[in-house]
Short mmCIF file of C-alpha atoms and ligand atoms in Angstrom, two decimals:
data_model
loop_
_atom_site.label_atom_id
_atom_site.label_comp_id
_atom_site.label_asym_id
_atom_site.label_seq_id
_atom_site.Cartn_x
_atom_site.Cartn_y
_atom_site.Cartn_z
CA MET A 1 -26.05 20.99 -32.03
CA VAL A 2 -28.66 18.95 -30.47
CA SER A 3 -30.91 21.25 -28.29
CA MET A 4 -30.91 21.38 -24.50
CA LYS A 5 -32.56 18.58 -22.51
CA ALA A 6 -34.57 19.28 -19.30
CA ILE A 7 -34.59 16.27 -16.86
CA GLU A 8 -36.74 15.95 -13.65
CA THR A 9 -35.93 12.53 -12.24
CA ILE A 10 -32.75 11.09 -10.79
CA ALA A 11 -33.15 7.88 -12.76
CA GLU A 12 -33.29 9.75 -16.04
CA MET A 13 -30.43 12.00 -15.09
CA LYS A 14 -28.26 8.98 -14.32
CA GLN A 15 -29.29 7.22 -17.49
CA ALA A 16 -28.33 10.37 -19.61
CA ARG A 17 -24.96 10.41 -17.70
CA ARG A 18 -24.18 6.85 -18.60
CA ALA A 19 -24.64 7.61 -22.23
CA LEU A 20 -22.10 10.36 -22.18
CA ALA A 21 -18.49 9.50 -23.10
CA GLY A 22 -16.63 12.63 -22.46
CA PRO A 23 -16.01 14.70 -19.33
CA VAL A 24 -19.07 16.57 -17.75
CA GLY A 25 -18.77 19.97 -16.29
CA PHE A 26 -21.47 20.63 -13.70
CA VAL A 27 -22.94 23.87 -12.32
CA PRO A 28 -25.30 23.49 -9.38
CA THR A 29 -27.61 26.50 -8.94
CA MET A 30 -30.80 27.49 -7.21
CA GLY A 31 -32.21 29.20 -10.33
CA TYR A 32 -33.42 32.67 -11.02
CA LEU A 33 -30.27 32.92 -13.16
CA HIS A 34 -28.15 35.91 -13.86
CA GLU A 35 -24.79 36.64 -15.79
CA GLY A 36 -22.88 35.25 -12.82
CA HIS A 37 -24.41 31.76 -13.28
CA LEU A 38 -24.00 31.93 -16.97
CA GLU A 39 -20.26 32.67 -16.61
CA LEU A 40 -19.91 29.40 -14.67
CA VAL A 41 -21.86 27.53 -17.44
CA LYS A 42 -19.63 29.04 -20.14
CA ARG A 43 -16.50 27.81 -18.28
CA ALA A 44 -18.06 24.32 -17.90
CA LYS A 45 -19.00 24.23 -21.59
CA LYS A 46 -15.44 25.37 -22.50
CA GLU A 47 -13.58 22.89 -20.40
CA ASN A 48 -15.81 19.78 -20.81
CA THR A 49 -17.63 17.93 -23.59
CA THR A 50 -20.98 18.23 -21.85
CA ALA A 51 -22.35 20.98 -19.54
CA VAL A 52 -24.98 20.03 -16.97
CA VAL A 53 -26.70 22.56 -14.77
CA SER A 54 -28.95 21.86 -11.92
CA ILE A 55 -31.73 24.11 -10.64
CA PHE A 56 -32.90 23.18 -7.22
CA VAL A 57 -33.86 25.50 -4.37
CA ASN A 58 -32.63 23.27 -1.58
CA PRO A 59 -34.97 23.50 1.39
CA ILE A 60 -32.44 22.04 3.91
CA GLN A 61 -29.95 24.84 3.51
CA PHE A 62 -32.53 27.58 4.60
CA GLY A 63 -33.07 28.37 8.26
CA PRO A 64 -36.68 28.35 9.53
CA LYS A 65 -36.79 32.23 9.42
CA GLU A 66 -35.02 32.47 6.05
CA ASP A 67 -36.52 33.24 2.47
CA PHE A 68 -36.98 29.60 1.22
CA GLN A 69 -40.74 30.23 0.45
CA LYS A 70 -40.16 33.56 -1.22
CA TYR A 71 -36.87 32.72 -2.93
CA PRO A 72 -37.36 34.07 -6.51
CA ARG A 73 -38.22 31.40 -9.22
CA ASP A 74 -38.73 31.63 -12.93
CA ILE A 75 -38.02 28.37 -14.73
CA PRO A 76 -39.04 29.39 -18.30
CA ARG A 77 -36.73 32.36 -18.12
CA ASP A 78 -33.86 30.19 -16.64
CA LEU A 79 -34.28 27.64 -19.40
CA ALA A 80 -34.04 30.30 -22.08
CA MET A 81 -30.95 31.76 -20.56
CA LEU A 82 -29.25 28.21 -20.27
CA GLU A 83 -30.18 27.48 -23.83
CA SER A 84 -28.48 30.69 -25.02
CA VAL A 85 -25.14 29.48 -23.61
CA ASN A 86 -25.42 25.97 -25.07
CA THR A 87 -26.14 24.02 -21.94
CA ASP A 88 -26.62 20.34 -22.67
CA PHE A 89 -28.71 19.10 -19.67
CA VAL A 90 -30.74 20.92 -17.12
CA PHE A 91 -31.58 18.88 -13.98
CA LEU A 92 -34.71 20.12 -12.15
CA PRO A 93 -35.63 17.69 -9.47
CA GLN A 94 -38.55 18.06 -7.07
CA ALA A 95 -37.73 18.23 -3.35
CA ALA A 96 -39.49 14.89 -2.74
CA GLU A 97 -37.11 13.26 -5.29
CA ILE A 98 -33.99 14.51 -3.53
CA TYR A 99 -35.29 14.02 -0.03
CA PRO A 100 -37.68 10.97 -0.08
CA PRO A 101 -39.46 10.12 3.12
CA GLY A 102 -36.98 8.51 5.55
CA PHE A 103 -34.01 10.40 4.05
CA ASP A 104 -31.60 10.68 7.02
CA THR A 105 -27.88 11.07 5.87
CA TRP A 106 -25.99 14.27 6.18
CA VAL A 107 -22.61 15.60 5.20
CA GLU A 108 -21.09 17.69 7.99
CA ILE A 109 -17.82 19.62 7.37
CA GLY A 110 -15.87 20.74 10.43
CA LYS A 111 -13.92 23.85 11.31
CA VAL A 112 -14.33 25.86 8.11
CA THR A 113 -18.11 25.86 8.57
CA GLU A 114 -18.00 27.37 12.13
CA ARG A 115 -17.36 30.99 11.28
CA LEU A 116 -18.88 33.59 8.99
CA GLU A 117 -21.96 32.25 7.14
CA GLY A 118 -21.73 29.03 9.20
CA ALA A 119 -22.04 31.17 12.39
CA ALA A 120 -24.76 33.38 11.01
CA ARG A 121 -26.78 30.61 9.39
CA PRO A 122 -26.73 27.43 11.61
CA GLY A 123 -27.11 24.23 9.47
CA HIS A 124 -26.60 26.10 6.21
CA PHE A 125 -23.50 24.44 5.08
CA ARG A 126 -24.67 20.94 6.20
CA GLY A 127 -27.54 21.50 3.86
CA VAL A 128 -25.28 22.72 1.07
CA ALA A 129 -22.72 19.98 1.48
CA THR A 130 -25.41 17.28 1.70
CA VAL A 131 -27.17 18.37 -1.57
CA VAL A 132 -24.00 19.04 -3.47
CA ALA A 133 -22.69 15.57 -2.46
CA LYS A 134 -25.95 14.02 -3.73
CA LEU A 135 -25.80 16.06 -7.01
CA PHE A 136 -22.22 15.01 -7.57
CA ASN A 137 -23.29 11.28 -7.17
CA ILE A 138 -26.25 11.75 -9.63
CA VAL A 139 -24.46 13.86 -12.32
CA GLY A 140 -20.92 12.35 -12.07
CA PRO A 141 -19.04 15.40 -13.22
CA ALA A 142 -15.30 15.56 -13.95
CA ARG A 143 -15.39 19.25 -12.97
CA ALA A 144 -17.78 21.33 -10.80
CA TYR A 145 -18.05 25.11 -10.99
CA PHE A 146 -18.67 27.45 -8.14
CA GLY A 147 -18.53 31.20 -7.83
CA GLN A 148 -16.03 33.07 -5.66
CA LYS A 149 -19.00 35.27 -4.62
CA ASP A 150 -19.73 32.57 -2.05
CA ALA A 151 -16.19 32.33 -0.89
CA GLN A 152 -16.89 30.10 2.15
CA GLN A 153 -18.97 27.78 0.14
CA CYS A 154 -16.01 27.25 -2.17
CA VAL A 155 -13.82 26.45 0.70
CA VAL A 156 -16.35 24.07 2.21
CA ILE A 157 -16.91 22.27 -1.06
CA LYS A 158 -13.18 21.86 -1.81
CA LYS A 159 -12.73 20.47 1.66
CA MET A 160 -15.51 17.96 1.28
CA VAL A 161 -14.18 16.84 -2.14
CA LYS A 162 -10.63 16.35 -0.68
CA ASP A 163 -11.67 14.81 2.59
CA LEU A 164 -14.05 12.38 1.01
CA ASN A 165 -11.88 11.64 -2.09
CA MET A 166 -14.60 12.50 -4.48
CA PRO A 167 -13.36 12.08 -8.04
CA LEU A 168 -13.75 15.47 -9.51
CA GLU A 169 -12.13 18.89 -9.73
CA VAL A 170 -13.59 22.01 -8.16
CA VAL A 171 -13.20 25.13 -10.27
CA ILE A 172 -13.78 28.61 -8.79
CA VAL A 173 -14.99 31.24 -11.08
CA PRO A 174 -14.43 35.07 -10.31
CA THR A 175 -17.47 37.13 -9.11
CA VAL A 176 -19.51 38.78 -11.92
CA ARG A 177 -20.54 42.35 -10.99
CA GLU A 178 -23.12 44.98 -12.09
CA ALA A 179 -21.69 48.18 -13.62
CA ASP A 180 -21.51 49.88 -10.14
CA GLY A 181 -19.66 46.93 -8.62
CA LEU A 182 -22.57 45.24 -6.81
CA ALA A 183 -22.06 41.38 -7.03
CA MET A 184 -24.85 39.77 -9.14
CA SER A 185 -27.20 37.75 -6.98
CA SER A 186 -30.72 36.35 -7.36
CA ARG A 187 -31.50 38.11 -4.11
CA ASN A 188 -30.77 41.63 -5.53
CA VAL A 189 -34.31 41.55 -6.90
CA TYR A 190 -35.60 42.09 -3.33
CA LEU A 191 -33.97 45.50 -3.14
CA THR A 192 -36.03 48.59 -3.56
CA PRO A 193 -34.62 51.22 -5.98
CA GLU A 194 -33.16 53.23 -3.28
CA GLU A 195 -31.63 50.16 -1.51
CA ARG A 196 -30.31 49.01 -4.77
CA ARG A 197 -28.54 52.35 -5.24
CA GLN A 198 -27.05 52.31 -1.77
CA ALA A 199 -25.97 48.66 -2.16
CA ALA A 200 -23.00 49.76 -4.34
CA VAL A 201 -21.42 50.54 -0.99
CA LEU A 202 -20.46 46.87 -0.46
CA TYR A 203 -18.04 46.86 -3.31
CA GLN A 204 -16.75 50.31 -2.50
CA ALA A 205 -15.89 49.09 0.97
CA LEU A 206 -14.10 45.97 -0.43
CA THR A 207 -12.19 48.20 -2.86
CA LEU A 208 -11.32 50.49 -0.02
CA ALA A 209 -9.85 47.58 1.94
CA GLN A 210 -7.83 46.61 -1.10
CA GLY A 211 -6.54 50.13 -1.43
CA LEU A 212 -5.50 50.30 2.09
CA TYR A 213 -3.77 47.02 2.02
CA VAL A 214 -1.84 48.13 -1.17
CA GLN A 215 -0.84 51.27 0.67
CA GLY A 216 0.71 49.20 3.43
CA GLU A 217 -1.99 48.90 6.09
CA ARG A 218 -1.74 45.62 7.93
CA GLU A 219 -3.89 46.20 10.95
CA ALA A 220 -7.22 44.30 10.35
CA SER A 221 -9.09 46.43 12.84
CA ARG A 222 -8.09 49.66 11.06
CA ILE A 223 -9.15 48.25 7.73
CA ARG A 224 -12.52 47.14 9.26
CA GLN A 225 -13.09 50.57 10.88
CA GLN A 226 -12.62 52.49 7.64
CA MET A 227 -14.90 49.97 5.80
CA THR A 228 -17.57 50.44 8.58
CA ALA A 229 -17.34 54.15 8.36
CA LEU A 230 -17.89 54.11 4.63
CA ILE A 231 -20.86 51.79 4.75
CA GLN A 232 -22.57 53.76 7.55
CA LYS A 233 -22.83 56.67 5.20
CA GLN A 234 -25.57 54.84 3.57
CA PRO A 235 -28.60 55.36 5.73
CA LEU A 236 -30.36 52.02 4.85
CA ALA A 237 -27.33 49.83 5.28
CA ARG A 238 -27.03 47.62 8.39
CA ILE A 239 -23.57 45.81 8.78
CA GLU A 240 -23.96 42.30 9.99
CA TYR A 241 -20.31 41.48 9.88
CA ILE A 242 -16.98 42.50 8.26
CA SER A 243 -14.36 39.92 8.41
CA ILE A 244 -10.63 39.46 7.42
CA THR A 245 -9.56 35.87 7.54
CA ASP A 246 -6.99 33.68 6.04
CA THR A 247 -8.32 31.84 2.79
CA GLU A 248 -7.93 28.30 3.93
CA ILE A 249 -9.29 27.76 7.39
CA LEU A 250 -10.94 31.08 7.60
CA GLU A 251 -9.60 32.27 10.84
CA GLU A 252 -9.89 35.99 11.82
CA LEU A 253 -6.58 37.92 11.34
CA ALA A 254 -5.34 40.62 13.56
CA ILE A 255 -2.42 41.40 11.13
CA VAL A 256 -3.16 40.93 7.56
CA LYS A 257 -1.06 38.57 5.59
CA ALA A 258 -1.85 37.75 1.93
CA PRO A 259 -3.77 35.89 0.71
CA ALA A 260 -6.51 37.20 2.95
CA LEU A 261 -10.31 37.07 2.43
CA VAL A 262 -12.11 40.23 3.20
CA SER A 263 -15.86 39.30 3.40
CA LEU A 264 -18.84 41.09 4.55
CA VAL A 265 -22.68 40.88 4.95
CA VAL A 266 -24.76 43.98 4.87
CA ARG A 267 -28.55 44.07 5.38
CA PHE A 268 -30.82 46.39 3.55
CA GLY A 269 -34.22 45.87 5.23
CA THR A 270 -34.67 42.15 5.23
CA THR A 271 -32.32 41.50 2.35
CA ARG A 272 -28.91 40.05 3.28
CA LEU A 273 -26.20 40.95 0.77
CA LEU A 274 -22.90 39.03 0.82
CA ASP A 275 -19.60 39.84 -0.97
CA ASN A 276 -15.83 39.47 -0.67
CA VAL A 277 -12.46 40.20 -2.17
CA VAL A 278 -9.13 38.42 -1.72
CA LEU A 279 -6.08 40.51 -0.77
CA GLU A 280 -3.25 39.15 -2.75
P1 AMP B 1 -26.92 30.12 -6.33
O1 AMP B 1 -27.94 29.95 -7.34
O2 AMP B 1 -26.99 31.52 -5.67
O3 AMP B 1 -26.88 29.00 -5.34
O4 AMP B 1 -25.50 30.21 -7.00
C1 AMP B 1 -25.05 29.19 -7.86
C2 AMP B 1 -23.73 29.31 -8.12
O5 AMP B 1 -23.44 30.49 -8.80
C3 AMP B 1 -22.80 29.33 -6.91
O6 AMP B 1 -21.60 28.64 -7.14
C4 AMP B 1 -22.51 30.80 -6.79
O7 AMP B 1 -21.28 31.11 -6.06
C5 AMP B 1 -22.44 31.20 -8.23
N1 AMP B 1 -22.62 32.68 -8.25
C6 AMP B 1 -23.73 33.40 -7.76
N2 AMP B 1 -23.65 34.69 -8.09
C7 AMP B 1 -22.37 34.84 -8.73
C8 AMP B 1 -21.75 35.95 -9.28
N3 AMP B 1 -22.22 37.14 -9.11
N4 AMP B 1 -20.51 35.72 -9.89
C9 AMP B 1 -20.10 34.48 -10.01
N5 AMP B 1 -20.70 33.27 -9.54
C10 AMP B 1 -21.77 33.53 -8.89
#
């Protein structure tokens, strides 16, 4: 096969797109790739003629006190990983190319961005939706691939595509985990060895919720209580939130009714870890 091509400008990406006949599968990322990202690329490659991956650490989705500056970056490593799964095009724009002087149009999605990550990170989903809409217009995919790891992001992007009649399908890929259950994330590299060991508790708590639900527990508060008690056994863990909502408008449930999204954010030091499971 022809080897992977890296593209830095919008004009060049659009031109490459025009030359492609078959459907394009697109995977937007912020780089510092891991097996989770590669799973999305493999799906994109399997279900489309061409796989395009973008690597762009999007400044407008980070809050002023968040980790934009120190977000991990390693482009040579990312390119080698993408080549290994037969990616066709990698789009790596500069921020000034995506947000030129005078840029002033924003995609704002309603209710589904108000809770959970939207509440914890004001402006985050506006930044995500704006950049994803731009990338969709530049890349012109038939299908775009997102990870269930960021469950609310999946809901937000699906809503945007539906409400704005964007001509593509959103495909959600299951969360890829480490051997001890920790969801793979570029941010896991921030963890000290001891924090990393204790971080396995996120998935243990989510598995506990699943177990309780299967045993017939339907009181959300009792499930949250037991998850809290389990997480608090890890001395370095600080719970930011544990939430049980429906899977469409993400409203908190008092009585659990499937499908329900159990999501949580736990901090270890300054590192924020996010994970979820769906109770079916
Ligand atoms: P990011 O680079 O963190 O913006 O992630 C890019 C895409 O990869 C998003 O759609 C994420 O939801 C997805 N992703 C991140 N981690 C995982 C994982 N562990 N399993 C599956 N998808 C993931």
